[in-house]
Amino acid sequence: MKSKNLTIAGKELSSRFFLGTGRYPNPYVQNEAIRVSETSVLTFAIRRANLENPDEDAILQHLDEDHSFVYLPNTSGAKTAEEAVRIARLAKASGLSDWIKVEISANEKTLLPDPIETLKATQILADEGFIVLPYTSDDPVLCKRLEEAGAAAVMPGGAPIGTGLGVLNPYNLSLIIEDAEVPIIVDAGLGSAMDVTQVMELGADGVLMNTPVAKAKDPVKMALAMKHAIEAGRLSFEAGRIPKKKYATASSGLTSFIPE
């Protein structure tokens, strides 16, 4: 039984796997990882793109021309809402995409998102008609405020970007997912298929990854593993796990072995 497709802002996506395009060892490996992942959405930093000639950009020119991707440029490097909004407007004006991942970090050591500036940028860009997917911390209240500000989906991190620490606060993520009326895409800090399965079993609608795939010893094999982990985790969530109990319960029933 196949899981129902994810829809964001009226756009139906064939995959719940959002994949980044940076840090791969070479363009061939990047393209192979993208291919086996079967992703629908590719994300990249706008500051790495050639906005004057997007079709000739080094990031995009190696992609499979037979595949129609949704591009999710991000505002990585922005430190304020003003900078993020300016970058997003430039990307849209270039014809690149009207989807935008708002990413605003004030601290270069932790790269944790600035909650105030992120909320401000989300509000402005949503009002201007952008499909806004803000990257944020795993704060349930802030995630709800971003949704109310017009975010098409909200992207809380499992842990700081690139750490591979996995989900540091599954309780918070479960609260965010439970209260959300827009898709929740877990972004940042995951490191393995186990981490991915965990967030999908919590009920996340999708996962965005870059470093765990691009910097793996075998990025192509890891992309495939992550794809299967997302699918398995989602199916497990939809199937509904058994409740946890303190004591054992025999699966076949002990009474069936007692002679009459």
Tab-separated table of C-alpha atoms in Angstrom:
chain	number	residue	atom	x	y	z
A	1	MET	CA	0.000	0.000	0.000
A	2	LYS	CA	1.481	3.322	-1.085
A	3	SER	CA	1.317	6.386	1.142
A	4	LYS	CA	-0.662	9.379	-0.089
A	5	ASN	CA	1.482	12.035	-1.774
A	6	LEU	CA	2.492	15.210	0.028
A	7	THR	CA	0.899	18.470	-1.143
A	8	ILE	CA	2.304	21.936	-0.382
A	9	ALA	CA	0.515	25.113	-1.517
A	10	GLY	CA	-1.561	23.075	-3.956
A	11	LYS	CA	1.493	21.402	-5.506
A	12	GLU	CA	1.439	17.598	-5.251
A	13	LEU	CA	4.890	16.120	-4.720
A	14	SER	CA	5.771	12.551	-5.619
A	15	SER	CA	8.378	12.330	-2.827
A	16	ARG	CA	8.641	13.377	0.825
A	17	PHE	CA	12.418	13.628	0.477
A	18	PHE	CA	13.768	17.189	0.045
A	19	LEU	CA	17.426	17.096	-0.980
A	20	GLY	CA	20.192	19.674	-0.826
A	21	THR	CA	22.714	20.141	-3.630
A	22	GLY	CA	25.822	21.303	-1.778
A	23	ARG	CA	28.991	19.579	-0.500
A	24	TYR	CA	29.012	16.596	-2.870
A	25	PRO	CA	32.457	15.395	-3.993
A	26	ASN	CA	31.635	16.056	-7.666
A	27	PRO	CA	28.669	16.740	-9.990
A	28	TYR	CA	28.392	13.095	-11.077
A	29	VAL	CA	27.915	11.855	-7.513
A	30	GLN	CA	25.454	14.681	-6.865
A	31	ASN	CA	23.364	13.730	-9.887
A	32	GLU	CA	23.391	10.031	-9.014
A	33	ALA	CA	22.314	10.776	-5.446
A	34	ILE	CA	19.479	12.932	-6.745
A	35	ARG	CA	18.428	10.194	-9.165
A	36	VAL	CA	18.233	7.366	-6.620
A	37	SER	CA	16.577	9.582	-4.023
A	38	GLU	CA	13.652	10.183	-6.400
A	39	THR	CA	13.268	13.599	-4.821
A	40	SER	CA	10.840	16.169	-6.173
A	41	VAL	CA	12.362	19.176	-4.395
A	42	LEU	CA	15.941	20.437	-4.616
A	43	THR	CA	17.263	23.142	-2.343
A	44	PHE	CA	20.367	25.311	-2.642
A	45	ALA	CA	21.736	28.598	-1.324
A	46	ILE	CA	20.856	31.534	-3.535
A	47	ARG	CA	24.244	33.084	-2.802
A	48	ARG	CA	25.779	30.124	-4.702
A	49	ALA	CA	23.545	30.641	-7.740
A	50	ASN	CA	24.126	32.850	-10.760
A	51	LEU	CA	20.905	34.849	-10.754
A	52	GLU	CA	21.746	36.622	-14.005
A	53	ASN	CA	21.860	33.292	-15.855
A	54	PRO	CA	20.139	30.637	-13.700
A	55	ASP	CA	20.137	28.069	-16.519
A	56	GLU	CA	23.922	28.280	-16.755
A	57	ASP	CA	24.556	28.017	-13.039
A	58	ALA	CA	27.084	25.385	-11.961
A	59	ILE	CA	24.591	23.953	-9.453
A	60	LEU	CA	21.758	23.524	-11.918
A	61	GLN	CA	23.422	22.760	-15.223
A	62	HIS	CA	24.339	19.188	-14.252
A	63	LEU	CA	20.794	18.170	-13.315
A	64	ASP	CA	18.753	15.678	-15.276
A	65	GLU	CA	16.883	17.700	-17.885
A	66	ASP	CA	14.182	15.017	-18.157
A	67	HIS	CA	13.138	15.530	-14.541
A	68	SER	CA	10.947	18.460	-13.523
A	69	PHE	CA	12.127	19.509	-10.067
A	70	VAL	CA	10.620	22.032	-7.705
A	71	TYR	CA	13.448	24.401	-6.816
A	72	LEU	CA	13.566	25.567	-3.210
A	73	PRO	CA	16.260	28.245	-3.037
A	74	ASN	CA	17.237	29.258	0.486
A	75	THR	CA	18.440	32.485	2.051
A	76	SER	CA	21.421	30.916	3.825
A	77	GLY	CA	23.885	33.624	4.812
A	78	ALA	CA	21.205	36.182	5.659
A	79	LYS	CA	21.453	37.607	9.150
A	80	THR	CA	18.306	39.752	9.110
A	81	ALA	CA	14.786	39.628	7.714
A	82	GLU	CA	15.679	42.521	5.404
A	83	GLU	CA	18.555	40.559	3.864
A	84	ALA	CA	16.432	37.415	3.462
A	85	VAL	CA	13.608	39.311	1.791
A	86	ARG	CA	16.001	41.012	-0.621
A	87	ILE	CA	17.594	37.684	-1.583
A	88	ALA	CA	14.189	36.047	-2.091
A	89	ARG	CA	13.012	38.885	-4.325
A	90	LEU	CA	16.132	38.594	-6.459
A	91	ALA	CA	15.601	34.857	-6.895
A	92	LYS	CA	11.978	35.326	-7.912
A	93	ALA	CA	12.817	38.161	-10.308
A	94	SER	CA	15.385	35.935	-12.011
A	95	GLY	CA	12.674	33.386	-12.754
A	96	LEU	CA	14.299	30.792	-10.512
A	97	SER	CA	11.352	30.044	-8.211
A	98	ASP	CA	8.612	31.580	-6.107
A	99	TRP	CA	9.273	28.916	-3.461
A	100	ILE	CA	11.690	30.097	-0.800
A	101	LYS	CA	13.257	28.550	2.274
A	102	VAL	CA	13.766	31.332	4.785
A	103	GLU	CA	17.008	30.660	6.622
A	104	ILE	CA	18.325	33.401	8.913
A	105	SER	CA	21.150	32.684	11.359
A	106	ALA	CA	22.735	35.270	13.622
A	107	ASN	CA	25.295	32.984	15.288
A	108	GLU	CA	27.917	31.444	12.999
A	109	LYS	CA	28.922	28.879	15.627
A	110	THR	CA	25.517	27.250	16.146
A	111	LEU	CA	23.754	28.404	12.949
A	112	LEU	CA	20.522	28.279	14.928
A	113	PRO	CA	17.736	30.265	13.258
A	114	ASP	CA	16.901	33.738	14.544
A	115	PRO	CA	13.242	33.402	15.627
A	116	ILE	CA	12.300	37.071	15.454
A	117	GLU	CA	13.869	37.772	12.062
A	118	THR	CA	12.564	34.485	10.628
A	119	LEU	CA	8.996	35.292	11.660
A	120	LYS	CA	9.313	38.801	10.253
A	121	ALA	CA	10.640	37.602	6.869
A	122	THR	CA	7.998	34.875	6.631
A	123	GLN	CA	5.214	37.406	7.128
A	124	ILE	CA	6.580	39.795	4.498
A	125	LEU	CA	7.265	37.171	1.846
A	126	ALA	CA	3.975	35.314	2.375
A	127	ASP	CA	2.123	38.610	1.942
A	128	GLU	CA	3.988	39.100	-1.342
A	129	GLY	CA	2.809	35.741	-2.669
A	130	PHE	CA	5.908	33.591	-2.070
A	131	ILE	CA	5.552	29.938	-1.121
A	132	VAL	CA	7.449	30.276	2.150
A	133	LEU	CA	9.029	27.349	4.001
A	134	PRO	CA	10.861	28.778	7.029
A	135	TYR	CA	13.657	26.873	8.740
A	136	THR	CA	13.210	27.235	12.475
A	137	SER	CA	14.058	25.752	15.853
A	138	ASP	CA	11.884	23.048	17.384
A	139	ASP	CA	9.800	25.514	19.404
A	140	PRO	CA	6.096	24.540	19.182
A	141	VAL	CA	4.882	28.090	19.816
A	142	LEU	CA	7.164	29.624	17.189
A	143	CYS	CA	6.213	26.986	14.625
A	144	LYS	CA	2.547	27.845	15.139
A	145	ARG	CA	3.278	31.556	14.773
A	146	LEU	CA	5.089	30.882	11.475
A	147	GLU	CA	2.078	28.935	10.241
A	148	GLU	CA	-0.205	31.821	11.216
A	149	ALA	CA	2.139	34.238	9.407
A	150	GLY	CA	1.467	32.408	6.132
A	151	ALA	CA	4.109	29.687	5.900
A	152	ALA	CA	3.113	27.012	3.374
A	153	ALA	CA	5.071	24.470	5.435
A	154	VAL	CA	7.243	24.768	8.541
A	155	MET	CA	10.718	23.235	8.794
A	156	PRO	CA	11.890	22.674	12.386
A	157	GLY	CA	15.373	21.281	12.924
A	158	GLY	CA	16.025	18.026	14.742
A	159	ALA	CA	19.424	19.394	15.835
A	160	PRO	CA	21.803	22.169	14.666
A	161	ILE	CA	22.685	22.125	10.954
A	162	GLY	CA	25.297	19.594	9.903
A	163	THR	CA	25.804	18.060	13.351
A	164	GLY	CA	24.293	14.643	12.623
A	165	LEU	CA	23.151	14.461	16.252
A	166	GLY	CA	19.705	13.189	15.330
A	167	VAL	CA	16.494	14.282	17.029
A	168	LEU	CA	17.412	16.010	20.281
A	169	ASN	CA	13.838	16.710	21.372
A	170	PRO	CA	11.294	14.250	19.958
A	171	TYR	CA	8.705	15.526	22.446
A	172	ASN	CA	8.786	19.031	20.970
A	173	LEU	CA	8.625	17.684	17.421
A	174	SER	CA	5.600	15.574	18.301
A	175	LEU	CA	3.844	18.648	19.725
A	176	ILE	CA	4.652	20.664	16.594
A	177	ILE	CA	3.307	17.933	14.318
A	178	GLU	CA	0.189	17.385	16.430
A	179	ASP	CA	-0.776	21.076	16.364
A	180	ALA	CA	0.140	21.881	12.749
A	181	GLU	CA	-2.341	22.582	9.975
A	182	VAL	CA	0.398	22.845	7.345
A	183	PRO	CA	3.024	20.215	6.442
A	184	ILE	CA	5.963	19.796	8.820
A	185	ILE	CA	9.283	19.058	7.094
A	186	VAL	CA	12.064	18.172	9.536
A	187	ASP	CA	15.233	19.967	8.469
A	188	ALA	CA	18.765	19.828	9.890
A	189	GLY	CA	20.740	17.712	12.315
A	190	LEU	CA	19.765	14.238	11.128
A	191	GLY	CA	22.554	11.774	10.405
A	192	SER	CA	21.258	8.320	9.593
A	193	ALA	CA	18.319	6.316	8.304
A	194	MET	CA	17.396	5.608	11.940
A	195	ASP	CA	16.975	9.348	12.595
A	196	VAL	CA	14.839	9.726	9.486
A	197	THR	CA	12.581	6.813	10.363
A	198	GLN	CA	12.112	8.253	13.844
A	199	VAL	CA	10.856	11.644	12.656
A	200	MET	CA	8.602	10.076	10.045
A	201	GLU	CA	7.109	7.752	12.672
A	202	LEU	CA	6.380	10.841	14.777
A	203	GLY	CA	4.190	11.985	11.888
A	204	ALA	CA	6.433	14.424	10.022
A	205	ASP	CA	5.300	15.045	6.456
A	206	GLY	CA	8.806	14.968	5.018
A	207	VAL	CA	12.522	15.420	5.613
A	208	LEU	CA	15.090	17.807	4.133
A	209	MET	CA	18.725	16.663	4.092
A	210	ASN	CA	22.017	17.672	2.559
A	211	THR	CA	25.092	16.921	4.691
A	212	PRO	CA	24.030	13.391	5.808
A	213	VAL	CA	23.875	12.378	2.149
A	214	ALA	CA	26.564	14.533	0.512
A	215	LYS	CA	29.241	13.837	3.136
A	216	ALA	CA	28.525	10.125	3.607
A	217	LYS	CA	31.271	7.720	2.540
A	218	ASP	CA	28.935	6.636	-0.261
A	219	PRO	CA	26.475	9.488	-0.956
A	220	VAL	CA	24.527	7.559	-3.589
A	221	LYS	CA	23.971	4.567	-1.334
A	222	MET	CA	23.034	6.878	1.544
A	223	ALA	CA	20.501	8.747	-0.613
A	224	LEU	CA	18.871	5.419	-1.396
A	225	ALA	CA	18.854	4.413	2.276
A	226	MET	CA	17.254	7.730	3.263
A	227	LYS	CA	14.578	7.333	0.608
A	228	HIS	CA	13.606	3.919	1.937
A	229	ALA	CA	13.737	5.163	5.553
A	230	ILE	CA	11.305	7.987	4.741
A	231	GLU	CA	8.915	5.577	3.045
A	232	ALA	CA	9.137	2.982	5.834
A	233	GLY	CA	8.721	5.577	8.594
A	234	ARG	CA	5.691	7.102	6.920
A	235	LEU	CA	4.034	3.718	6.409
A	236	SER	CA	4.727	2.822	10.034
A	237	PHE	CA	3.117	6.074	11.186
A	238	GLU	CA	0.054	5.500	9.032
A	239	ALA	CA	-0.220	1.865	10.154
A	240	GLY	CA	-0.204	2.848	13.832
A	241	ARG	CA	2.255	1.251	16.235
A	242	ILE	CA	1.187	-0.851	19.231
A	243	PRO	CA	1.157	0.947	22.587
A	244	LYS	CA	4.191	0.580	24.840
A	245	LYS	CA	3.612	-1.505	27.975
A	246	LYS	CA	5.635	-2.247	31.067
A	247	TYR	CA	5.110	-6.018	31.035
A	248	ALA	CA	5.113	-8.763	28.427
A	249	THR	CA	2.076	-10.119	26.594
A	250	ALA	CA	2.308	-13.485	24.893
A	251	SER	CA	1.549	-13.180	21.200
A	252	SER	CA	-0.110	-16.605	20.950
A	253	GLY	CA	-1.744	-16.703	24.381
A	254	LEU	CA	-0.420	-19.037	27.080
A	255	THR	CA	-3.817	-20.628	27.728
A	256	SER	CA	-3.700	-22.368	24.332
A	257	PHE	CA	-0.884	-24.630	25.631
A	258	ILE	CA	-2.696	-25.882	28.742
A	259	PRO	CA	-3.989	-29.461	28.207
A	260	GLU	CA	-7.648	-30.160	28.904
